Amino acid sequence: MGGKLSLIASELSPRMGSDVKISKADLVGGAHAKEIRALLDQRGVLLFRGIAPEDRELRAIARTLGDLRIGGVKRGADGKVLNEGEEGVLKVSLDEKVNPDYARFLIGNHLWHMDGTYEEIPPLATLFTPFKLSKTGGDTMFANTYAAFEDLPGEEKAAFEKLNVVHMMQAGLFPAKRNCTVEEFAVWASYPPRSYPLVWHHRSGRKSLVLSTSAAYVEDMHPAESHDLLQRLIAHATQDKYVYRHKWQMGDLVMWDNTGAMHRVLPFDRESGREFHRCTLNGEEPITAAA
Ligand code: SIN
């Protein structure tokens, strides 16, 4: 990353996350949009305290940073396009009354994942702000998959760069809801699997591990070896040294880079009405391996 950053930012953890001081007006007006994009790429997670954006402000901030996702992109076997929310703002809640289309899929958020591993080009980033918090639990954790790749021994890096991994929605959701109905499982299974390289060569020249609980198996590898490798890599990438755990306050705005990080929510009281508002930025580059 070239250029000197003029934003005031301090580290949230050594390898993940920065706390950024900026006014709401500057955020909404895009005064530092270029620097914010660069910092998001470097630090994976950005926290802006005391912003408390209304939905229209959240959309406006998102639009200063990228291509705000509007409408749905998911299609199951029934061909239904799920509504991602009103004009780009998705209500993240486990309550089906709050979010009739999505609530049943959000149970998977409890496990380490990347968003959109059923899409050709996964989302670039998420903007997330609390509407209602649970009194207990509900912290969100982020793991830096650039750093996790960088720290691997050289021979493993070279070997992993040759591997492709198949991602499936049922692999991501079943472990989070083992008591699912047969119908639910069938809906998850109706999303087409997607194969990605295990190591993403970003246009920036950086490399990250493409990991998520949706990672079902490594292609052309014995299932036992594939299972063990994926488990080992998720454990490696989610060690404390790569992780930032965010304890939410009302007013927070957090952005995360979906292309170089995994995230998960810690358990919370289902009756609490925990609700967040989220804007998603569409992805800008497909996951590609070394040329
Ligand atoms: C998510 O996994 O997208 C949301 C995480 C959270 O609810 O904290």
XYZ file of C-alpha atoms and ligand atoms in Angstrom:
299
model
C 0.000 0.000 0.000
C 1.511 3.338 -1.019
C 0.667 6.767 0.347
C 0.706 8.221 3.810
C -2.471 7.749 5.806
C -3.856 10.871 7.430
C -6.470 9.018 9.477
C -6.000 8.740 13.224
C -6.056 5.036 13.993
C -4.791 2.761 16.769
C -4.372 -1.014 16.748
C -7.104 -3.179 18.270
C -4.834 -6.221 18.276
C -1.334 -6.619 16.830
C -2.357 -8.279 13.550
C -6.033 -7.481 13.186
C -8.171 -4.409 13.512
C -7.826 -0.655 13.953
C -9.873 1.819 15.936
C -10.373 4.850 13.681
C -11.218 8.354 14.857
C -13.315 10.223 12.316
C -16.495 12.257 12.497
C -19.798 10.921 11.193
C -19.984 13.813 8.728
C -16.591 12.915 7.261
C -17.536 9.247 7.042
C -20.848 9.956 5.318
C -19.249 12.529 3.029
C -16.460 10.136 2.021
C -13.723 12.582 3.064
C -11.258 9.769 3.787
C -12.792 6.999 1.675
C -9.551 6.134 -0.122
C -7.567 5.910 3.101
C -10.305 3.879 4.755
C -10.241 1.389 1.883
C -6.462 1.121 2.169
C -6.581 0.703 5.946
C -9.329 -1.915 5.678
C -7.126 -3.894 3.321
C -4.155 -3.605 5.712
C -5.926 -4.148 9.028
C -8.947 -6.366 8.119
C -11.341 -4.755 10.614
C -12.055 -1.082 11.256
C -13.961 0.177 14.289
C -15.611 3.611 14.382
C -17.042 4.314 17.834
C -20.019 6.581 18.527
C -21.188 6.846 14.920
C -24.684 5.352 15.377
C -25.523 5.570 11.677
C -29.151 5.559 10.598
C -29.873 3.265 7.655
C -29.594 6.081 5.101
C -26.215 7.065 6.582
C -25.019 3.470 6.575
C -25.907 3.225 2.880
C -24.192 6.541 2.165
C -20.992 5.455 3.943
C -21.052 2.136 2.077
C -21.396 3.925 -1.246
C -18.298 6.020 -0.571
C -16.302 2.787 -0.268
C -17.612 0.513 -2.994
C -20.549 -1.028 -4.785
C -23.424 -1.369 -2.302
C -25.283 -4.644 -2.727
C -28.962 -4.128 -3.427
C -31.450 -6.987 -3.510
C -30.710 -10.686 -3.283
C -28.235 -12.935 -5.000
C -28.968 -16.348 -3.562
C -30.927 -18.900 -5.536
C -31.854 -22.263 -4.114
C -33.454 -25.150 -6.022
C -36.791 -23.327 -5.779
C -35.262 -20.422 -7.740
C -36.195 -17.977 -5.002
C -34.102 -14.817 -4.728
C -33.752 -13.984 -1.058
C -34.285 -10.366 -0.171
C -31.078 -8.949 1.335
C -32.966 -6.043 2.879
C -34.460 -2.669 2.155
C -32.289 -0.815 -0.322
C -29.149 -2.547 0.746
C -29.663 -2.712 4.515
C -30.024 -6.257 5.827
C -31.419 -6.763 9.323
C -29.262 -9.420 10.944
C -31.489 -11.153 13.463
C -32.395 -14.722 14.309
C -36.036 -13.617 14.610
C -38.044 -14.620 11.525
C -40.491 -11.777 12.220
C -37.631 -9.281 11.767
C -36.096 -11.000 8.774
C -38.413 -13.606 7.246
C -36.079 -14.575 4.373
C -32.737 -14.678 6.140
C -33.145 -15.518 9.831
C -33.001 -19.268 9.221
C -29.664 -18.989 7.408
C -27.996 -16.785 10.025
C -27.520 -19.600 12.524
C -24.354 -20.402 10.543
C -22.888 -17.079 11.724
C -21.907 -18.823 14.959
C -19.147 -20.691 13.130
C -16.023 -19.264 11.503
C -16.910 -18.239 7.971
C -16.404 -15.963 5.019
C -19.568 -14.491 3.546
C -20.769 -15.515 0.091
C -18.765 -18.661 -0.515
C -21.599 -19.748 -2.823
C -20.926 -16.789 -5.140
C -18.546 -16.534 -8.063
C -17.142 -13.307 -6.616
C -17.587 -13.191 -2.824
C -18.438 -9.852 -1.204
C -15.627 -7.373 -0.620
C -16.660 -6.092 2.787
C -19.398 -5.637 5.352
C -20.494 -2.572 7.335
C -22.175 -3.585 10.587
C -23.862 -1.560 13.307
C -25.926 -2.682 16.312
C -29.636 -1.897 16.524
C -30.167 -3.979 19.676
C -27.591 -5.874 21.717
C -27.927 -8.987 23.834
C -27.063 -8.423 27.507
C -25.001 -11.606 27.399
C -22.626 -12.927 24.734
C -22.815 -11.813 21.111
C -19.219 -10.571 20.687
C -17.997 -10.883 17.105
C -14.596 -12.410 16.349
C -12.429 -11.804 13.307
C -9.448 -13.865 12.097
C -6.796 -12.585 9.695
C -6.354 -15.107 6.871
C -3.563 -13.087 5.222
C -1.430 -13.370 8.360
C -2.332 -17.042 8.757
C -1.004 -17.741 5.256
C 2.109 -15.583 5.700
C 3.167 -17.560 8.785
C 2.956 -21.024 7.207
C 6.225 -22.823 6.468
C 7.429 -22.294 2.888
C 6.867 -25.898 1.762
C 3.262 -25.832 2.979
C 2.620 -22.522 1.231
C 3.847 -24.045 -2.041
C 1.780 -27.224 -1.586
C -1.403 -25.382 -0.598
C -1.184 -23.067 -3.594
C -1.926 -26.100 -5.795
C -5.112 -27.100 -3.950
C -8.765 -26.365 -4.654
C -11.503 -26.618 -2.059
C -15.211 -27.239 -2.634
C -17.544 -25.042 -0.564
C -21.126 -26.109 0.164
C -23.855 -24.346 2.081
C -24.851 -27.495 3.968
C -21.254 -27.894 5.188
C -21.475 -24.408 6.698
C -24.940 -24.661 8.215
C -25.344 -28.275 9.323
C -22.736 -28.132 12.139
C -24.521 -25.033 13.489
C -27.937 -26.719 13.398
C -27.557 -30.454 13.744
C -31.260 -30.766 14.636
C -32.298 -29.289 11.269
C -35.272 -30.732 9.462
C -34.809 -32.849 6.345
C -36.477 -30.014 4.397
C -34.003 -27.437 5.719
C -31.093 -29.651 4.795
C -32.555 -30.079 1.304
C -32.769 -26.296 0.863
C -29.125 -25.860 1.930
C -28.078 -28.682 -0.378
C -29.890 -27.042 -3.295
C -27.279 -24.262 -3.426
C -24.686 -25.241 -5.987
C -21.258 -26.102 -4.618
C -18.419 -23.796 -5.549
C -14.742 -24.660 -5.983
C -12.120 -22.057 -5.035
C -8.337 -22.161 -4.763
C -7.241 -22.646 -1.149
C -4.831 -19.738 -1.556
C -6.124 -16.485 -3.024
C -3.624 -14.454 -5.033
C -5.136 -11.000 -4.693
C -4.604 -8.342 -7.336
C -2.688 -6.410 -4.697
C -0.057 -9.168 -4.756
C -0.959 -10.372 -1.248
C -2.087 -13.945 -0.543
C -4.655 -15.257 1.899
C -6.124 -18.599 2.896
C -9.694 -19.101 1.680
C -11.235 -20.805 4.700
C -14.750 -21.089 6.068
C -16.897 -23.774 7.653
C -18.490 -24.017 4.213
C -15.214 -25.632 3.027
C -16.484 -29.193 2.535
C -13.498 -31.005 1.019
C -10.201 -30.581 -0.792
C -10.421 -31.759 -4.387
C -8.416 -34.858 -5.360
C -7.515 -35.654 -1.768
C -8.588 -38.620 0.358
C -11.605 -37.528 2.479
C -9.824 -38.260 5.773
C -6.736 -36.274 4.767
C -8.920 -33.473 3.398
C -10.982 -33.321 6.620
C -7.866 -33.227 8.786
C -6.208 -30.540 6.667
C -9.239 -28.242 6.700
C -9.683 -28.679 10.459
C -5.985 -27.991 11.018
C -6.021 -24.870 8.858
C -9.101 -23.421 10.569
C -7.446 -24.073 13.967
C -4.221 -22.469 12.694
C -5.967 -19.378 11.291
C -8.051 -18.774 14.397
C -5.224 -18.779 16.947
C -5.346 -15.813 19.314
C -2.475 -14.076 17.511
C -4.571 -13.715 14.325
C -7.852 -12.825 16.035
C -9.594 -9.668 17.178
C -12.665 -10.104 19.416
C -15.067 -7.188 19.372
C -17.259 -6.375 22.344
C -20.068 -4.232 20.982
C -21.281 -0.871 22.232
C -24.341 0.891 20.855
C -23.169 3.457 18.300
C -20.328 1.286 16.947
C -19.795 0.942 13.249
C -17.504 -1.934 12.269
C -16.299 -2.741 8.770
C -14.551 -5.953 7.878
C -12.719 -7.128 4.808
C -14.443 -10.330 3.719
C -11.628 -11.265 1.346
C -8.836 -11.634 3.898
C -10.680 -12.565 7.069
C -13.135 -14.978 8.634
C -15.621 -13.953 11.288
C -18.102 -15.493 13.716
C -20.503 -14.400 16.448
C -20.230 -15.888 19.943
C -23.398 -17.397 21.461
C -25.994 -14.973 22.818
C -29.466 -15.036 24.325
C -31.873 -15.976 21.493
C -34.680 -14.117 23.270
C -32.640 -10.895 23.526
C -33.784 -9.513 20.181
C -30.113 -8.951 19.173
C -30.276 -7.127 15.869
C -27.693 -5.480 13.630
C -28.025 -3.537 10.402
C -25.637 -4.512 7.674
C -24.552 -3.197 4.303
C -22.570 -5.438 1.992
C -20.109 -4.240 -0.630
C -20.049 -6.393 -3.742
C -16.816 -8.214 -4.500
C -14.372 -6.738 -6.975
C -12.193 -9.706 -7.871
C -12.715 -13.454 -8.205
C -10.716 -15.849 -6.046
C -7.796 -16.787 -8.279
C -4.788 -18.995 -7.822
C -1.237 -18.302 -8.957
C -1.029 -17.865 -12.748
C -22.099 -12.365 10.515
O -21.574 -13.440 10.740
O -22.234 -11.948 9.364
C -22.627 -11.524 11.661
C -21.841 -11.632 12.906
C -22.604 -11.128 14.108
O -23.829 -11.252 14.153
O -21.965 -10.607 15.031
